Amino acid sequence: MGSANLSAWFPEWASTFAPGVDMVFYDLYFVGLIVLILTVGLAVTFMFAFRRRSGDPEQVPAGGLNKCLLGAWMLGTIALGGFAFMAGLGEFVDSTVPPYDSYAIDITTREGAWDFAYPGGYVADTLRVPTGKPVLLALTSEDISRQLAIPAMRVQQAVLPGRTTETWFEPITPGTFPIYSGTFSSVRYDSLPVAMIALSEPDFASWLAAASDIFAGRTMAEVGEFLYVAQGCKACHSLDGSKLVGPSFKNLYGHEAVSTDGRTRKVDAGYVKESVLSPNAFVVEGFQGVMPTFDGKLDDRKIEAIVAYLESLSDHGEAGPQEDK
Amino acid sequence: MDNTSHSAVDALRDSYLGGPGGVMGWFRSTDHKRVALMYLAWTAAAFVMAMILAMLPLMMALGGGDFERRMLTQVITYQRLIQVMGWMVPVLPGVLGFFLLPLQLGARNMALPVLSRLSLHFHVIGLLLLLASQIICPIGTGWTMDSRLAMLEPGAFEVLLVGLFFMAMSWMLTGINFVVTVHHGRRQEMGFFDMPLTVWGMYVYGYLLIFSGAVFAAVALFMTASRITTTGLFGWEADPMVWRSYFWFSIRPVAYFALIPGVGILSDLISGISRRTSPGYRLLVGSMIALAGLAVASSGVALIGRGLDPGSSLVFSFFSLLVLIPAALIGFTWLSTLYRGSITLSPAAFFALGFLLHAGIAVGMGMLLASPSLGSYLGTSLFASAQLDYILWGGVMAALLAGLHFWWPKMVGRNFVAGVANLGAVLYIVGLNLALVPRVIMGTQGVPEDAIGLVSGFLAQAQVSGLGWLIVYSGLGVTAGNLLASIWSGDAAEVNPWGAVTLEWTVPSPPPEGNFDG
């Protein structure tokens, strides 16, 4: 992708961490290689140079260690070890402390699925990130342990059940970068998210706006159905007439509702809106007033969508089977 | 048979090999040399098994075939389990340790001969249970057996765990036997700092065997209990980090530092081929002790990037980097021994070079993995698994082969063909690096260690690596064939071919049952 790449060792530099991580590697690698070649080279040389010759005694004297050379050799070793520790330290500490203003994406995984939850509440099954600003990934698993690695960003982190682990990076180039994830297991394995897509900030913003607009490409009733699942109405309201915590949505719209204190009301748009925003104003007979308020979570347009959805589930629906308003 | 002289046949009959024969004769034997040979046979069998398992997916992948994922994970799991638990840990103490300890200490046998036999039997029981679990219903969790996965696996996990329990007990018994033998079996006039370095290596590693064996045996039992009840220390509700910590804390010292006995063996061997005593005897002893201490202190380095908190990561990084110091001391001492020695270029010398190269690479990779920022990027990649391969296939294997080629004439009383052995050494060293370097590169490219089968985009690497393995296998085949053939067709070995001063060279080759009785 046109970014710097010194050799076959590393993938491209696509995050601000890459240069730091790679440079430490190359420094240590070159020094280590030289020491290795020196040691093995000397061993080979000595073996040939000091071959046993006829006339050599049965045992040769033990000789001694060259103290100066040993001192220098050990000092060099300590310096190398010290460098290995110190050189990576700054980057390491950086990588464990995400910047304050990071763009946070919550990642949850379970068998066969990865959920990427963006700050606005939008949940996708692909990972897209904006370039030019720090991105924080908060990871957790609902079943087994996994690893998530994004080599081009030079990050990898464990994804553990019962814990939230974090990793962060700042992408510098837009592009598609492989993600390796998953677990070594014969019973459970995932449909891996194979790539992370980095987009320039404006592109990212417009993608997120388009993707998180639930009205785009859906009829009002479909949006209502979506909200029925996404907002958790499903847990308390069935669609088939059976009684859960709350009354079923089947044939609700257009019928009469009776409250615990004997009042009756026709279920229309106004009633639904009231039920959703202040559920305890009218508690339906035979039920407890346990429904939470959705005030602040559902705006008028979304409530309209729910109304449309309820209409579509009822034989008394005034608008008949779903119509786009 | 025909070309062996009469005296050679006599020598064989008078030796430990001429004792009670037959399956029962060997089965009941508590003679340390027989136990060592049986350890050689069992570890070799285990290794061949692991090699066959490793070949399967490789061949399939190169042939363009596709393995079912489920089976692939199982194959890889057992391959590593057999290699690490059934070969890497017990092989050096089991074969060279048992054989050499009493001989080098001037003793007739191990201090606890019945325990030698028990070690071997526990090892064999463990290995057989491990294989049984594979036949009954294999598991595919990877050799680190993450606790949550262990709760889900349908396989015969309990059988496997009991097998591992027996293996761990066998390590512990071996360790106890070594320590007691060193303390009580030594010749009176031999002080601690008169002991040969092989003995020192085994003695120091013995403590690790006791530590890891005891802890891992307990861990295996707890896991069995958790698995049966799905609760407890490693149960479904438990934090997976608990298992990870216990596992690495108990296994890593004894597995990743299985090179310690190798250091002892190589020290004696380099002195032997150079025909002089080592100039840095006490430095070598100190280095091995330091390595054992660091083995335990650095064990958490395996958890970096696997959920360990940053503070602890730095502590373990630090201890892991300290390994460089004893490693550098050892290298320096060996070079000083070679310098101005009187060196015989024997096959043992070539395998020793292999050890120097591979252990050097493993230590260098360890340095990269211990550097904080790199460690958290590379720690769970193929890079880390290639480092284990460099220790296992590179270090432990080279130490074993170097030691075998050095002491083989003493063990069986026959000389092997040097030229063939040299060929084996060259094939093994060249092949292994061809096989592993591509995997190191795939690791830095970010391929995770649990990548299974062919990783897209890395076909060339997989092919080079596959070719490398084929060369390694042929090298090992040549080597093993040569050693085995020498038993029948080799000529009789001298008592002391190296003019060495350690006690094992004062007894006949092969030694009589009581070593120093003759």
GROMACS .gro file of C-alpha atoms in nm, chain A residues 7-11 20-21 24-25 28-29 32 36 38-40 42-44 46-48 50-53 56-66 69-70 73-74 77-78 80-81 84-85 87-89 91-93 95-96 142-147 149-152 154-158 160-163 165 180-189, chain B residues 69-70 73-74 76-77 140-142 146 148-149 152-154 236 239-241 244 273-277 279-280 283 305-307 310 313-314 317-318 321 324-325 328-329 332-333 335-336 338-345 349 353 356-357 360-361 367-368 371-374 376-378 380 383 440-441 444-448 450 452 455 458 498-501:
model
  170
    7SER     CA    1   1.201  -0.658   0.451
    8ALA     CA    2   1.001  -0.976   0.448
    9TRP     CA    3   0.978  -0.970   0.826
   10PHE     CA    4   0.680  -0.745   0.891
   11PRO     CA    5   0.353  -0.648   0.726
   20GLY     CA    6   0.842   0.168   1.693
   21VAL     CA    7   0.775  -0.204   1.716
   24VAL     CA    8   1.316  -0.247   1.814
   25PHE     CA    9   1.286  -0.576   1.631
   28LEU     CA   10   1.777  -0.654   1.831
   29TYR     CA   11   1.764  -0.883   1.531
   32GLY     CA   12   2.158  -1.082   1.778
   36LEU     CA   13   2.518  -1.558   1.669
   38LEU     CA   14   3.033  -1.458   1.564
   39THR     CA   15   2.978  -1.736   1.820
   40VAL     CA   16   2.901  -2.016   1.578
   42LEU     CA   17   3.431  -1.888   1.601
   43ALA     CA   18   3.330  -2.236   1.712
   44VAL     CA   19   3.360  -2.366   1.356
   46PHE     CA   20   3.837  -2.316   1.624
   47MET     CA   21   3.728  -2.669   1.544
   48PHE     CA   22   3.918  -2.660   1.217
   50PHE     CA   23   4.286  -2.645   1.638
   51ARG     CA   24   4.238  -2.988   1.487
   52ARG     CA   25   4.410  -3.267   1.670
   53ARG     CA   26   4.749  -3.324   1.515
   56ASP     CA   27   4.947  -3.381   2.043
   57PRO     CA   28   4.949  -3.499   2.404
   58GLU     CA   29   4.671  -3.724   2.531
   59GLN     CA   30   4.536  -3.430   2.734
   60VAL     CA   31   4.617  -3.065   2.673
   61PRO     CA   32   4.636  -2.821   2.965
   62ALA     CA   33   4.306  -2.661   3.059
   63GLY     CA   34   4.415  -2.308   2.983
   64GLY     CA   35   4.220  -2.021   3.133
   65LEU     CA   36   3.953  -1.770   3.056
   66ASN     CA   37   4.064  -1.439   2.916
   69LEU     CA   38   3.753  -1.053   2.693
   70LEU     CA   39   3.505  -1.214   2.929
   73TRP     CA   40   3.157  -0.998   2.643
   74MET     CA   41   2.945  -0.983   2.956
   77THR     CA   42   2.543  -0.891   2.689
   78ILE     CA   43   2.412  -0.678   2.972
   80LEU     CA   44   2.204  -0.577   2.485
   81GLY     CA   45   1.962  -0.710   2.744
   84ALA     CA   46   1.601  -0.496   2.473
   85PHE     CA   47   1.414  -0.401   2.789
   87ALA     CA   48   1.383   0.012   2.389
   88GLY     CA   49   1.046  -0.156   2.400
   89LEU     CA   50   0.940  -0.005   2.731
   91GLU     CA   51   0.600   0.168   2.330
   92PHE     CA   52   0.474  -0.094   2.568
   93VAL     CA   53   0.358   0.154   2.829
   95SER     CA   54   0.017   0.058   2.421
   96THR     CA   55  -0.134  -0.019   2.759
  142GLU     CA   56  -1.937  -1.477   2.592
  143ASP     CA   57  -1.812  -1.832   2.572
  144ILE     CA   58  -1.449  -1.939   2.525
  145SER     CA   59  -1.113  -1.762   2.515
  146ARG     CA   60  -0.983  -1.637   2.186
  147GLN     CA   61  -0.706  -1.417   2.045
  149ALA     CA   62  -0.456  -0.999   1.615
  150ILE     CA   63  -0.436  -0.716   1.363
  151PRO     CA   64  -0.078  -0.745   1.241
  152ALA     CA   65  -0.077  -0.429   1.027
  154ARG     CA   66   0.097  -0.433   1.543
  155VAL     CA   67  -0.157  -0.523   1.806
  156GLN     CA   68  -0.296  -0.846   1.939
  157GLN     CA   69  -0.492  -0.916   2.252
  158ALA     CA   70  -0.660  -1.199   2.436
  160LEU     CA   71  -1.149  -1.367   2.752
  161PRO     CA   72  -1.484  -1.463   2.904
  162GLY     CA   73  -1.574  -1.269   3.215
  163ARG     CA   74  -1.318  -0.997   3.151
  165THR     CA   75  -0.937  -0.663   2.775
  180TYR     CA   76  -0.642  -1.317   1.264
  181SER     CA   77  -0.876  -1.430   1.530
  182GLY     CA   78  -1.024  -1.734   1.679
  183THR     CA   79  -0.921  -2.018   1.892
  184PHE     CA   80  -0.755  -2.351   1.865
  185SER     CA   81  -1.042  -2.586   1.913
  186SER     CA   82  -1.214  -2.871   1.747
  187VAL     CA   83  -1.554  -2.806   1.901
  188ARG     CA   84  -1.600  -2.434   1.867
  189TYR     CA   85  -1.476  -2.214   1.598
  394ARG     CA   86  -1.060  -2.892   1.056
  395ARG     CA   87  -1.173  -3.100   1.347
  398THR     CA   88  -0.681  -2.969   1.548
  399GLN     CA   89  -0.669  -3.311   1.707
  401ILE     CA   90  -0.178  -3.097   1.606
  402THR     CA   91  -0.283  -3.126   1.970
  465GLY     CA   92  -0.852  -3.095   1.992
  466THR     CA   93  -0.792  -2.814   2.236
  467GLY     CA   94  -0.428  -2.757   2.152
  471ASP     CA   95  -0.749  -2.403   2.783
  473ARG     CA   96  -1.312  -2.353   2.914
  474LEU     CA   97  -1.243  -2.560   2.606
  477LEU     CA   98  -1.664  -2.846   2.625
  478GLU     CA   99  -1.450  -3.112   2.458
  479PRO     CA  100  -1.640  -3.432   2.395
  561TRP     CA  101  -1.677  -2.333   3.356
  564ASP     CA  102  -1.150  -1.730   3.504
  565PRO     CA  103  -0.950  -1.889   3.219
  566MET     CA  104  -0.644  -1.701   3.345
  569ARG     CA  105  -0.330  -2.048   3.208
  598ILE     CA  106   3.660  -3.362   2.192
  599SER     CA  107   3.907  -3.084   2.281
  600ARG     CA  108   4.094  -3.314   2.518
  601ARG     CA  109   4.114  -3.073   2.807
  602THR     CA  110   3.913  -2.987   3.114
  604PRO     CA  111   3.856  -2.360   3.199
  605GLY     CA  112   3.530  -2.220   3.335
  608LEU     CA  113   3.108  -2.050   3.577
  630GLY     CA  114  -0.039  -1.106   2.529
  631ARG     CA  115  -0.256  -1.385   2.668
  632GLY     CA  116  -0.436  -1.171   2.921
  635PRO     CA  117   0.101  -0.494   3.199
  638SER     CA  118   0.435  -0.858   3.196
  639LEU     CA  119   0.723  -0.623   3.265
  642SER     CA  120   1.010  -0.969   3.067
  643PHE     CA  121   1.287  -0.860   3.297
  646LEU     CA  122   1.600  -1.113   2.964
  649LEU     CA  123   2.099  -1.377   2.835
  650ILE     CA  124   2.365  -1.355   3.106
  653ALA     CA  125   2.648  -1.568   2.721
  654LEU     CA  126   2.872  -1.712   2.994
  657PHE     CA  127   3.210  -1.791   2.615
  658THR     CA  128   3.330  -2.083   2.823
  660LEU     CA  129   3.462  -2.112   2.293
  661SER     CA  130   3.746  -2.084   2.544
  663LEU     CA  131   3.779  -2.503   2.202
  664TYR     CA  132   4.042  -2.231   2.164
  665ARG     CA  133   4.382  -2.401   2.145
  666GLY     CA  134   4.234  -2.737   2.223
  667SER     CA  135   4.326  -3.052   2.038
  668ILE     CA  136   4.000  -3.111   1.863
  669THR     CA  137   3.878  -3.431   1.701
  670LEU     CA  138   3.620  -3.350   1.435
  674ALA     CA  139   3.129  -3.225   1.734
  678LEU     CA  140   2.768  -2.716   1.661
  681LEU     CA  141   2.520  -2.407   1.966
  682LEU     CA  142   2.339  -2.270   1.659
  685GLY     CA  143   2.165  -1.958   2.021
  686ILE     CA  144   1.869  -1.888   1.792
  692MET     CA  145   1.525  -1.202   2.382
  693LEU     CA  146   1.290  -1.064   2.115
  696SER     CA  147   1.136  -0.718   2.486
  697PRO     CA  148   0.815  -0.560   2.618
  698SER     CA  149   0.657  -0.408   2.307
  699LEU     CA  150   0.767  -0.690   2.077
  701SER     CA  151   0.304  -0.844   2.327
  702TYR     CA  152   0.294  -0.845   1.947
  703LEU     CA  153   0.487  -1.168   1.882
  705THR     CA  154   0.111  -1.550   2.059
  708PHE     CA  155   0.712  -1.685   1.612
  765VAL     CA  156   0.961  -1.748   1.215
  766ILE     CA  157   0.891  -1.507   0.929
  769THR     CA  158   0.655  -1.171   1.253
  770GLN     CA  159   0.406  -1.124   0.970
  771GLY     CA  160   0.143  -1.179   1.236
  772VAL     CA  161   0.020  -1.531   1.167
  773PRO     CA  162  -0.105  -1.661   1.503
  775ASP     CA  163  -0.305  -2.146   1.637
  777ILE     CA  164  -0.429  -2.430   1.126
  780VAL     CA  165  -0.256  -1.982   0.580
  783PHE     CA  166   0.199  -1.806   0.272
  823TRP     CA  167   3.890  -3.950   2.405
  824GLY     CA  168   4.158  -3.983   2.667
  825ALA     CA  169   3.897  -3.828   2.894
  826VAL     CA  170   3.939  -3.820   3.271
   0.00000   0.00000   0.00000
